[in-house]
Every structure is written in structure tokens, then in C-alpha cells.
Amino acid sequence: EARLVFSSQWNDALSADDTAAFDVKAARLADVYWVSEPNLFLDAAIQALPQIRFQRVWPPESIPDWVSVDVESEVSQDDKSNPQLWIFHNTTPDPAWDWEPENALFIAPPESGYWGEVVSSEVDEIPTVSDWQEDHPAFKNLDLASVFFRSAIQMQPPTSAETFVNSFQGPLMFGNWSEEDARRWMVWSFELTETDFVFRTAYPSALANLIQTLRPLDQISTARDLPGTTETTLQKHEQLLAGNWRMDPNPSESGETTDAKNSEAVLSETGNVETPWWSIFPLWWWALAAALAWLIGEWILYTRRVTE
């Protein structure tokens, strides 16, 4: 946790002591457990994500022994509340383990379970993305319109599952992933080696979104009211013209900057931005206008020589 304090060196109306401060709570580390055979290419995308602790668990048969290890004395109370994400790649938990992960991502699951029923190992046709939930927190800032899938597993999602990414051949991503779900899980019904999804920024972004949605909301600090009265001399402008202008820490009584003669744009008494008329047009526009004027002049001289 950190506390940032800002102190102004000039007169302002923030507060009586010219100081503003706010607290930034430290985000908890997320523990990501990747249950998959070693794959340096796929591992790199996960390990590149910030604020996570990566742990590979392989073979899957070692999960019961690994989970049953008494780690109560080895981790602090804060570490126990860290969000956890289990990623099962080409494998699934064995029902005989009598254990289910709290948050799980199943990539190309070979067996059926509470995450859905495997109907066929692959669909009959190449799946094409038809739509996806762009507003869902787990899929924000993702563009899946042109993602190519060579094949996918044909699955029947549970009735309670929500389809996140759909195709004309069936759902590609589905599950229960919301704040109301006590146990979150999601299925990617395609093999990572059978799509160009892993070559796009959408792949690490999707993993980062999943981890971010697991972080508790109490880590987000709410703004507190500043002490004293709040005043400002800033005014809303309908349009801000282009130009190089600055706010002087010691403005003159007229409202203009003290270095107004050397500035291309100044603040007038009414607060509007005044700029030279020629600064409205960009440099390329003036270059084009000069070239056009030169072309017209050359044409006039050429026609005059021809007629003479």
C-alpha cells in the first residue's frame, strides 16, 4: 500500500495547505497453476503477465498430493486470500480426487464433467466466430472477429452455462464467470495449436482479463473528499484550437500569460484560447498550398512562352 502526496509550489485553490493526497492499495498477487505438459511458448504468455505467481503442476496425477500438502504454516494470511486460477490444458480433474478448483479454465478438455459434455473430438466444419460478449469483463478490449480456428471440440454446455464466444458450428468459449458465481469456470473448446489465437494480443489479454476479474473489489480505493472548499478558474470550451500554449504559475491581472509575446497561443480575459489564424491549418496543408501555387505559376509561364 502506498500514499501519494502532491504539494503545489504556486497559489491555487485546492485546499488551505495546498496539498492533496490519496492512498493506493497494493493489488494482491494472483496464483496461476498451469496443468499442462511443458510448452515454453504458451508458458511465456502467462509468465509475462504482471502480479502473478506461476506454478506448473504436472503430471495431473500429482494434483491430489500437491493440494493436500499442509501449507498453512508456509504462507501468510494475506497470501491465503490471493485469487487462484487453475488452467487445465488437454486434461481435466479426476472425479475420484474429490476436489474441484475454485476458479478454473479448461482448454480443449478431453473428458466430460461439470464443465460440459464432450460430444465429439472435433466439429465437422472449420468454426467461424459469429459473435462474442464484448461488454463482459473477461472479454473487454478483445477483437475475435478475424481469429482463425482450424478445428474445435464439439461440446454441449450445461444449462446454467453462459456462452461468451459463439460460432456457426457451436460455442467456442462458455462457462459461469461472474461475481455472483461462487465457483467460476470457463471452457475454451479448441486446441491452442489449432488456432492463430495464441499469435494475437487477444491471447495474453484474455488471460489477464480472467485474472483481473478474480481480484476482490475492496482493492479498489474510493476517492475521499478534499479538505476545504474547492474552487477553480478553469472553463469549459466548445473547441480548443491547435497551438502551443502554457499556463503560467503567476498569471497577470489581464488573465494572459506573462510570456504572451513569445507564445503562439494565449488565454484571453474571458478564458478563451486565442491562436494566430495560420496555426489552424497543419504544416502539410501549407506545403500543399505552396506546391499548388508553384504549379499554377509554372503553368502560366509555360503557356506564355508557347503563345509568344
mmCIF file of C-alpha atoms in Angstrom, residues 1-297:
data_model
loop_
_atom_site.group_PDB
_atom_site.id
_atom_site.type_symbol
_atom_site.label_atom_id
_atom_site.label_comp_id
_atom_site.label_asym_id
_atom_site.label_seq_id
_atom_site.Cartn_x
_atom_site.Cartn_y
_atom_site.Cartn_z
ATOM 1 C CA GLU A 1 0.000 0.000 0.000
ATOM 2 C CA ALA A 2 1.281 3.453 -0.907
ATOM 3 C CA ARG A 3 0.273 7.027 -0.118
ATOM 4 C CA LEU A 4 0.865 9.695 -2.731
ATOM 5 C CA VAL A 5 1.072 13.342 -1.654
ATOM 6 C CA PHE A 6 1.138 16.267 -4.057
ATOM 7 C CA SER A 7 2.167 19.744 -2.936
ATOM 8 C CA SER A 8 1.797 22.745 -5.204
ATOM 9 C CA GLN A 9 4.507 25.381 -5.500
ATOM 10 C CA TRP A 10 2.201 28.148 -6.612
ATOM 11 C CA ASN A 11 -1.041 29.702 -5.482
ATOM 12 C CA ASP A 12 -4.093 27.543 -6.072
ATOM 13 C CA ALA A 13 -7.450 26.817 -4.514
ATOM 14 C CA LEU A 14 -7.113 23.111 -3.791
ATOM 15 C CA SER A 15 -7.069 23.416 -0.022
ATOM 16 C CA ALA A 16 -5.782 25.552 2.797
ATOM 17 C CA ASP A 17 -2.401 23.780 2.924
ATOM 18 C CA ASP A 18 -2.014 23.370 -0.869
ATOM 19 C CA THR A 19 -1.737 19.607 -0.503
ATOM 20 C CA ALA A 20 -3.713 16.722 -1.973
ATOM 21 C CA ALA A 21 -3.207 13.047 -1.111
ATOM 22 C CA PHE A 22 -4.749 9.665 -1.800
ATOM 23 C CA ASP A 23 -3.998 6.079 -0.838
ATOM 24 C CA VAL A 24 -3.254 3.355 -3.380
ATOM 25 C CA LYS A 25 -3.821 -0.170 -2.102
ATOM 26 C CA ALA A 26 -1.449 -2.822 -3.345
ATOM 27 C CA ALA A 27 -3.044 -5.396 -5.627
ATOM 28 C CA ARG A 28 -2.706 -8.954 -4.366
ATOM 29 C CA LEU A 29 -0.650 -11.417 -6.319
ATOM 30 C CA ALA A 30 -2.670 -13.977 -8.251
ATOM 31 C CA ASP A 31 -1.586 -17.615 -8.093
ATOM 32 C CA VAL A 32 -1.850 -19.285 -11.504
ATOM 33 C CA TYR A 33 -1.488 -23.069 -11.674
ATOM 34 C CA TRP A 34 -0.928 -24.390 -15.187
ATOM 35 C CA VAL A 35 -1.771 -28.079 -15.512
ATOM 36 C CA SER A 36 -0.178 -28.971 -18.825
ATOM 37 C CA GLU A 37 2.841 -30.528 -20.418
ATOM 38 C CA PRO A 38 5.804 -28.130 -20.697
ATOM 39 C CA ASN A 39 5.382 -25.670 -23.532
ATOM 40 C CA LEU A 40 7.735 -22.684 -23.411
ATOM 41 C CA PHE A 41 5.745 -20.747 -25.985
ATOM 42 C CA LEU A 42 2.464 -20.984 -24.088
ATOM 43 C CA ASP A 43 4.158 -20.532 -20.721
ATOM 44 C CA ALA A 44 5.738 -17.252 -21.809
ATOM 45 C CA ALA A 45 2.360 -15.589 -22.320
ATOM 46 C CA ILE A 46 1.291 -16.392 -18.761
ATOM 47 C CA GLN A 47 4.579 -15.595 -17.068
ATOM 48 C CA ALA A 48 4.690 -12.222 -18.840
ATOM 49 C CA LEU A 49 1.539 -11.098 -17.031
ATOM 50 C CA PRO A 50 2.179 -8.732 -14.118
ATOM 51 C CA GLN A 51 1.437 -9.508 -10.459
ATOM 52 C CA ILE A 52 1.077 -13.273 -10.765
ATOM 53 C CA ARG A 53 2.901 -16.270 -9.347
ATOM 54 C CA PHE A 54 3.188 -19.060 -11.884
ATOM 55 C CA GLN A 55 3.338 -22.720 -10.912
ATOM 56 C CA ARG A 56 3.294 -25.757 -13.205
ATOM 57 C CA VAL A 57 1.623 -28.901 -11.906
ATOM 58 C CA TRP A 58 2.412 -31.994 -13.950
ATOM 59 C CA PRO A 59 1.536 -34.809 -14.278
ATOM 60 C CA PRO A 60 -2.147 -34.382 -13.357
ATOM 61 C CA GLU A 61 -1.956 -37.410 -11.032
ATOM 62 C CA SER A 62 0.213 -35.337 -8.703
ATOM 63 C CA ILE A 63 -2.550 -32.791 -8.049
ATOM 64 C CA PRO A 64 -4.163 -34.624 -5.074
ATOM 65 C CA ASP A 65 -0.813 -34.940 -3.292
ATOM 66 C CA TRP A 66 0.095 -31.372 -4.181
ATOM 67 C CA VAL A 67 -3.220 -29.950 -2.937
ATOM 68 C CA SER A 68 -3.205 -31.981 0.265
ATOM 69 C CA VAL A 69 0.188 -30.648 1.340
ATOM 70 C CA ASP A 70 -0.153 -28.656 4.541
ATOM 71 C CA VAL A 71 0.856 -25.140 3.543
ATOM 72 C CA GLU A 72 -0.958 -23.385 6.358
ATOM 73 C CA SER A 73 2.292 -22.572 8.153
ATOM 74 C CA GLU A 74 4.200 -21.642 4.991
ATOM 75 C CA VAL A 75 2.098 -18.760 3.752
ATOM 76 C CA SER A 76 0.856 -15.637 5.409
ATOM 77 C CA GLN A 77 -2.785 -14.815 5.995
ATOM 78 C CA ASP A 78 -2.674 -12.348 3.095
ATOM 79 C CA ASP A 79 -1.323 -14.997 0.714
ATOM 80 C CA LYS A 80 -4.169 -17.355 1.633
ATOM 81 C CA SER A 81 -6.693 -14.850 0.276
ATOM 82 C CA ASN A 82 -4.872 -14.345 -3.014
ATOM 83 C CA PRO A 83 -7.005 -15.142 -6.071
ATOM 84 C CA GLN A 84 -6.241 -18.510 -7.630
ATOM 85 C CA LEU A 85 -6.721 -19.699 -11.195
ATOM 86 C CA TRP A 86 -6.254 -23.286 -12.314
ATOM 87 C CA ILE A 87 -5.715 -23.773 -16.054
ATOM 88 C CA PHE A 88 -6.201 -27.311 -17.338
ATOM 89 C CA HIS A 89 -4.787 -27.805 -20.824
ATOM 90 C CA ASN A 90 -5.736 -31.060 -22.542
ATOM 91 C CA THR A 91 -6.607 -32.585 -19.183
ATOM 92 C CA THR A 92 -9.351 -32.416 -16.558
ATOM 93 C CA PRO A 93 -9.659 -33.142 -12.825
ATOM 94 C CA ASP A 94 -10.392 -36.742 -11.975
ATOM 95 C CA PRO A 95 -13.761 -37.148 -10.158
ATOM 96 C CA ALA A 96 -12.063 -39.660 -7.851
ATOM 97 C CA TRP A 97 -9.906 -36.876 -6.398
ATOM 98 C CA ASP A 98 -12.888 -35.442 -4.522
ATOM 99 C CA TRP A 99 -11.520 -31.984 -5.278
ATOM 100 C CA GLU A 100 -12.669 -29.188 -7.540
ATOM 101 C CA PRO A 101 -10.804 -25.930 -8.180
ATOM 102 C CA GLU A 102 -12.481 -22.735 -7.106
ATOM 103 C CA ASN A 103 -11.633 -20.944 -10.373
ATOM 104 C CA ALA A 104 -10.745 -22.985 -13.425
ATOM 105 C CA LEU A 105 -10.114 -22.549 -17.145
ATOM 106 C CA PHE A 106 -10.430 -25.705 -19.247
ATOM 107 C CA ILE A 107 -8.662 -25.582 -22.603
ATOM 108 C CA ALA A 108 -9.680 -28.380 -25.012
ATOM 109 C CA PRO A 109 -10.973 -30.687 -22.251
ATOM 110 C CA PRO A 110 -10.831 -34.345 -23.363
ATOM 111 C CA GLU A 111 -13.403 -35.568 -20.835
ATOM 112 C CA SER A 112 -16.891 -34.521 -19.759
ATOM 113 C CA GLY A 113 -17.696 -33.071 -16.356
ATOM 114 C CA TYR A 114 -19.487 -30.217 -14.657
ATOM 115 C CA TRP A 115 -17.924 -28.013 -17.374
ATOM 116 C CA GLY A 116 -19.982 -29.723 -20.097
ATOM 117 C CA GLU A 117 -20.338 -32.836 -22.199
ATOM 118 C CA VAL A 118 -17.839 -33.682 -24.925
ATOM 119 C CA VAL A 119 -19.951 -34.702 -27.928
ATOM 120 C CA SER A 120 -17.172 -35.115 -30.482
ATOM 121 C CA SER A 121 -13.419 -34.620 -30.551
ATOM 122 C CA GLU A 122 -13.838 -32.080 -33.353
ATOM 123 C CA VAL A 123 -16.530 -30.268 -35.302
ATOM 124 C CA ASP A 124 -17.407 -31.220 -38.858
ATOM 125 C CA GLU A 125 -16.521 -27.827 -40.318
ATOM 126 C CA ILE A 126 -13.933 -25.153 -39.564
ATOM 127 C CA PRO A 127 -15.519 -22.971 -36.862
ATOM 128 C CA THR A 128 -16.012 -19.292 -37.627
ATOM 129 C CA VAL A 129 -16.673 -16.764 -34.884
ATOM 130 C CA SER A 130 -20.163 -15.312 -35.209
ATOM 131 C CA ASP A 131 -20.343 -13.105 -32.107
ATOM 132 C CA TRP A 132 -18.929 -12.669 -28.622
ATOM 133 C CA GLN A 133 -19.760 -10.717 -25.476
ATOM 134 C CA GLU A 134 -17.651 -7.620 -25.970
ATOM 135 C CA ASP A 135 -19.030 -5.982 -22.801
ATOM 136 C CA HIS A 136 -18.161 -8.868 -20.494
ATOM 137 C CA PRO A 137 -15.262 -8.012 -18.140
ATOM 138 C CA ALA A 138 -13.398 -11.142 -19.221
ATOM 139 C CA PHE A 139 -13.535 -10.128 -22.897
ATOM 140 C CA LYS A 140 -13.049 -6.388 -22.820
ATOM 141 C CA ASN A 141 -10.629 -4.930 -25.371
ATOM 142 C CA LEU A 142 -10.603 -8.192 -27.329
ATOM 143 C CA ASP A 143 -11.140 -8.467 -31.079
ATOM 144 C CA LEU A 144 -12.045 -12.020 -32.072
ATOM 145 C CA ALA A 145 -13.690 -11.265 -35.401
ATOM 146 C CA SER A 146 -10.815 -12.497 -37.579
ATOM 147 C CA VAL A 147 -9.431 -15.260 -35.342
ATOM 148 C CA PHE A 148 -8.884 -18.476 -37.309
ATOM 149 C CA PHE A 149 -9.734 -21.880 -35.826
ATOM 150 C CA ARG A 150 -8.625 -24.966 -37.714
ATOM 151 C CA SER A 151 -10.740 -27.227 -35.507
ATOM 152 C CA ALA A 152 -12.555 -27.311 -32.175
ATOM 153 C CA ILE A 153 -14.129 -29.791 -29.817
ATOM 154 C CA GLN A 154 -17.879 -30.140 -30.133
ATOM 155 C CA MET A 155 -19.321 -29.730 -26.639
ATOM 156 C CA GLN A 156 -22.728 -29.449 -25.037
ATOM 157 C CA PRO A 157 -22.562 -26.741 -22.327
ATOM 158 C CA PRO A 158 -24.575 -27.161 -19.099
ATOM 159 C CA THR A 159 -27.914 -25.417 -18.998
ATOM 160 C CA SER A 160 -26.587 -22.931 -16.438
ATOM 161 C CA ALA A 161 -23.589 -22.003 -18.564
ATOM 162 C CA GLU A 162 -23.310 -18.747 -20.455
ATOM 163 C CA THR A 163 -21.919 -18.595 -23.994
ATOM 164 C CA PHE A 164 -19.181 -15.978 -24.295
ATOM 165 C CA VAL A 165 -17.882 -16.683 -27.809
ATOM 166 C CA ASN A 166 -20.140 -18.363 -30.325
ATOM 167 C CA SER A 167 -19.578 -19.747 -33.806
ATOM 168 C CA PHE A 168 -21.775 -21.055 -36.574
ATOM 169 C CA GLN A 169 -20.686 -24.586 -35.579
ATOM 170 C CA GLY A 170 -21.257 -24.214 -31.826
ATOM 171 C CA PRO A 171 -19.931 -22.386 -28.748
ATOM 172 C CA LEU A 172 -16.172 -21.817 -28.555
ATOM 173 C CA MET A 173 -15.997 -20.233 -25.089
ATOM 174 C CA PHE A 174 -18.604 -20.734 -22.392
ATOM 175 C CA GLY A 175 -18.968 -21.183 -18.658
ATOM 176 C CA ASN A 176 -20.006 -19.471 -15.439
ATOM 177 C CA TRP A 177 -17.833 -16.423 -14.882
ATOM 178 C CA SER A 178 -19.474 -13.613 -12.939
ATOM 179 C CA GLU A 179 -19.295 -12.057 -9.490
ATOM 180 C CA GLU A 180 -22.400 -13.981 -8.425
ATOM 181 C CA ASP A 181 -20.818 -17.377 -9.154
ATOM 182 C CA ALA A 182 -19.264 -18.975 -6.072
ATOM 183 C CA ARG A 183 -17.178 -21.216 -8.329
ATOM 184 C CA ARG A 184 -16.067 -19.738 -11.613
ATOM 185 C CA TRP A 185 -15.141 -21.884 -14.575
ATOM 186 C CA MET A 186 -14.736 -21.378 -18.302
ATOM 187 C CA VAL A 187 -14.139 -23.660 -21.270
ATOM 188 C CA TRP A 188 -12.133 -22.905 -24.399
ATOM 189 C CA SER A 189 -13.276 -25.711 -26.664
ATOM 190 C CA PHE A 190 -10.321 -25.551 -29.041
ATOM 191 C CA GLU A 191 -6.728 -26.667 -29.013
ATOM 192 C CA LEU A 192 -4.255 -23.787 -28.783
ATOM 193 C CA THR A 193 -2.100 -25.302 -31.535
ATOM 194 C CA GLU A 194 -5.072 -25.350 -33.919
ATOM 195 C CA THR A 195 -5.700 -21.594 -33.972
ATOM 196 C CA ASP A 196 -3.855 -18.334 -34.535
ATOM 197 C CA PHE A 197 -5.421 -17.033 -31.327
ATOM 198 C CA VAL A 198 -2.115 -17.552 -29.493
ATOM 199 C CA PHE A 199 -0.291 -15.336 -32.026
ATOM 200 C CA ARG A 200 -2.534 -12.362 -31.280
ATOM 201 C CA THR A 201 -2.535 -9.921 -28.401
ATOM 202 C CA ALA A 202 -6.018 -11.232 -27.586
ATOM 203 C CA TYR A 203 -4.476 -14.376 -26.042
ATOM 204 C CA PRO A 204 -2.487 -12.754 -23.192
ATOM 205 C CA SER A 205 -5.187 -10.087 -22.876
ATOM 206 C CA ALA A 206 -7.843 -12.743 -22.325
ATOM 207 C CA LEU A 207 -5.735 -14.411 -19.625
ATOM 208 C CA ALA A 208 -5.081 -11.041 -17.979
ATOM 209 C CA ASN A 209 -8.808 -10.243 -18.000
ATOM 210 C CA LEU A 210 -9.641 -13.561 -16.332
ATOM 211 C CA ILE A 211 -7.117 -12.952 -13.569
ATOM 212 C CA GLN A 212 -8.219 -9.349 -13.102
ATOM 213 C CA THR A 213 -11.856 -10.357 -12.624
ATOM 214 C CA LEU A 214 -10.776 -12.580 -9.717
ATOM 215 C CA ARG A 215 -9.276 -9.736 -7.723
ATOM 216 C CA PRO A 216 -11.516 -8.566 -4.860
ATOM 217 C CA LEU A 217 -13.292 -5.276 -5.300
ATOM 218 C CA ASP A 218 -12.029 -3.972 -1.955
ATOM 219 C CA GLN A 219 -8.632 -3.468 -3.568
ATOM 220 C CA ILE A 220 -10.072 -0.513 -5.448
ATOM 221 C CA SER A 221 -9.705 2.642 -3.370
ATOM 222 C CA THR A 222 -12.535 5.136 -3.384
ATOM 223 C CA ALA A 223 -11.768 8.830 -3.586
ATOM 224 C CA ARG A 224 -12.167 10.865 -0.418
ATOM 225 C CA ASP A 225 -13.305 14.477 -0.283
ATOM 226 C CA LEU A 226 -10.501 17.021 -0.155
ATOM 227 C CA PRO A 227 -10.481 19.312 2.885
ATOM 228 C CA GLY A 228 -11.669 22.896 2.467
ATOM 229 C CA THR A 229 -13.688 24.448 -0.287
ATOM 230 C CA THR A 230 -12.961 23.635 -3.904
ATOM 231 C CA GLU A 231 -12.675 26.435 -6.421
ATOM 232 C CA THR A 232 -11.415 26.543 -9.976
ATOM 233 C CA THR A 233 -10.836 29.090 -12.706
ATOM 234 C CA LEU A 234 -10.975 26.522 -15.471
ATOM 235 C CA GLN A 235 -13.737 26.987 -18.015
ATOM 236 C CA LYS A 236 -15.277 24.568 -20.448
ATOM 237 C CA HIS A 237 -14.571 25.320 -24.096
ATOM 238 C CA GLU A 238 -16.608 24.057 -27.009
ATOM 239 C CA GLN A 239 -13.491 23.823 -29.156
ATOM 240 C CA LEU A 240 -9.793 24.073 -28.312
ATOM 241 C CA LEU A 241 -7.820 25.339 -31.265
ATOM 242 C CA ALA A 242 -4.413 23.884 -32.019
ATOM 243 C CA GLY A 243 -1.390 25.783 -30.740
ATOM 244 C CA ASN A 244 1.413 25.784 -28.232
ATOM 245 C CA TRP A 245 0.263 27.415 -25.046
ATOM 246 C CA ARG A 246 1.008 27.041 -21.385
ATOM 247 C CA MET A 247 -0.478 28.054 -18.057
ATOM 248 C CA ASP A 248 1.771 30.494 -16.204
ATOM 249 C CA PRO A 249 2.055 29.899 -12.436
ATOM 250 C CA ASN A 250 1.860 33.675 -11.887
ATOM 251 C CA PRO A 251 -0.773 34.987 -14.289
ATOM 252 C CA SER A 252 -1.101 38.709 -14.769
ATOM 253 C CA GLU A 253 -4.219 40.687 -13.899
ATOM 254 C CA SER A 254 -5.322 40.711 -17.522
ATOM 255 C CA GLY A 255 -5.589 36.924 -17.498
ATOM 256 C CA GLU A 256 -2.911 36.432 -20.148
ATOM 257 C CA THR A 257 0.326 34.589 -19.586
ATOM 258 C CA THR A 258 3.315 36.722 -18.657
ATOM 259 C CA ASP A 259 5.187 35.361 -21.674
ATOM 260 C CA ALA A 260 2.335 36.019 -24.076
ATOM 261 C CA LYS A 261 4.531 37.800 -26.644
ATOM 262 C CA ASN A 262 6.640 34.671 -27.126
ATOM 263 C CA SER A 263 3.686 32.267 -27.058
ATOM 264 C CA GLU A 264 1.771 31.239 -30.142
ATOM 265 C CA ALA A 265 -1.458 30.992 -28.167
ATOM 266 C CA VAL A 266 -2.550 32.823 -25.026
ATOM 267 C CA LEU A 267 -5.529 32.846 -22.696
ATOM 268 C CA SER A 268 -7.725 35.882 -23.128
ATOM 269 C CA GLU A 269 -9.546 37.707 -20.345
ATOM 270 C CA THR A 270 -12.650 35.638 -20.989
ATOM 271 C CA GLY A 271 -10.693 32.389 -20.743
ATOM 272 C CA ASN A 272 -10.919 31.542 -24.444
ATOM 273 C CA VAL A 273 -7.854 30.362 -26.315
ATOM 274 C CA GLU A 274 -6.608 32.855 -28.903
ATOM 275 C CA THR A 275 -4.325 31.487 -31.637
ATOM 276 C CA PRO A 276 -2.877 33.006 -34.841
ATOM 277 C CA TRP A 277 -5.171 32.360 -37.790
ATOM 278 C CA TRP A 278 -2.498 30.480 -39.726
ATOM 279 C CA SER A 279 -1.946 27.947 -36.903
ATOM 280 C CA ILE A 280 -5.406 26.496 -37.542
ATOM 281 C CA PHE A 281 -4.052 24.725 -40.643
ATOM 282 C CA PRO A 282 -1.444 21.958 -40.250
ATOM 283 C CA LEU A 283 2.002 22.134 -41.831
ATOM 284 C CA TRP A 284 1.178 19.660 -44.614
ATOM 285 C CA TRP A 285 -1.710 21.880 -45.685
ATOM 286 C CA TRP A 286 0.624 24.844 -46.155
ATOM 287 C CA ALA A 287 3.099 22.651 -48.074
ATOM 288 C CA LEU A 288 0.307 21.507 -50.365
ATOM 289 C CA ALA A 289 -0.874 25.086 -50.894
ATOM 290 C CA ALA A 290 2.668 26.208 -51.758
ATOM 291 C CA ALA A 291 3.067 23.346 -54.241
ATOM 292 C CA LEU A 292 -0.250 24.220 -55.861
ATOM 293 C CA ALA A 293 0.734 27.878 -56.170
ATOM 294 C CA TRP A 294 4.069 26.901 -57.715
ATOM 295 C CA LEU A 295 2.296 24.595 -60.192
ATOM 296 C CA ILE A 296 -0.091 27.356 -61.270
ATOM 297 C CA GLY A 297 2.803 29.789 -61.709
#
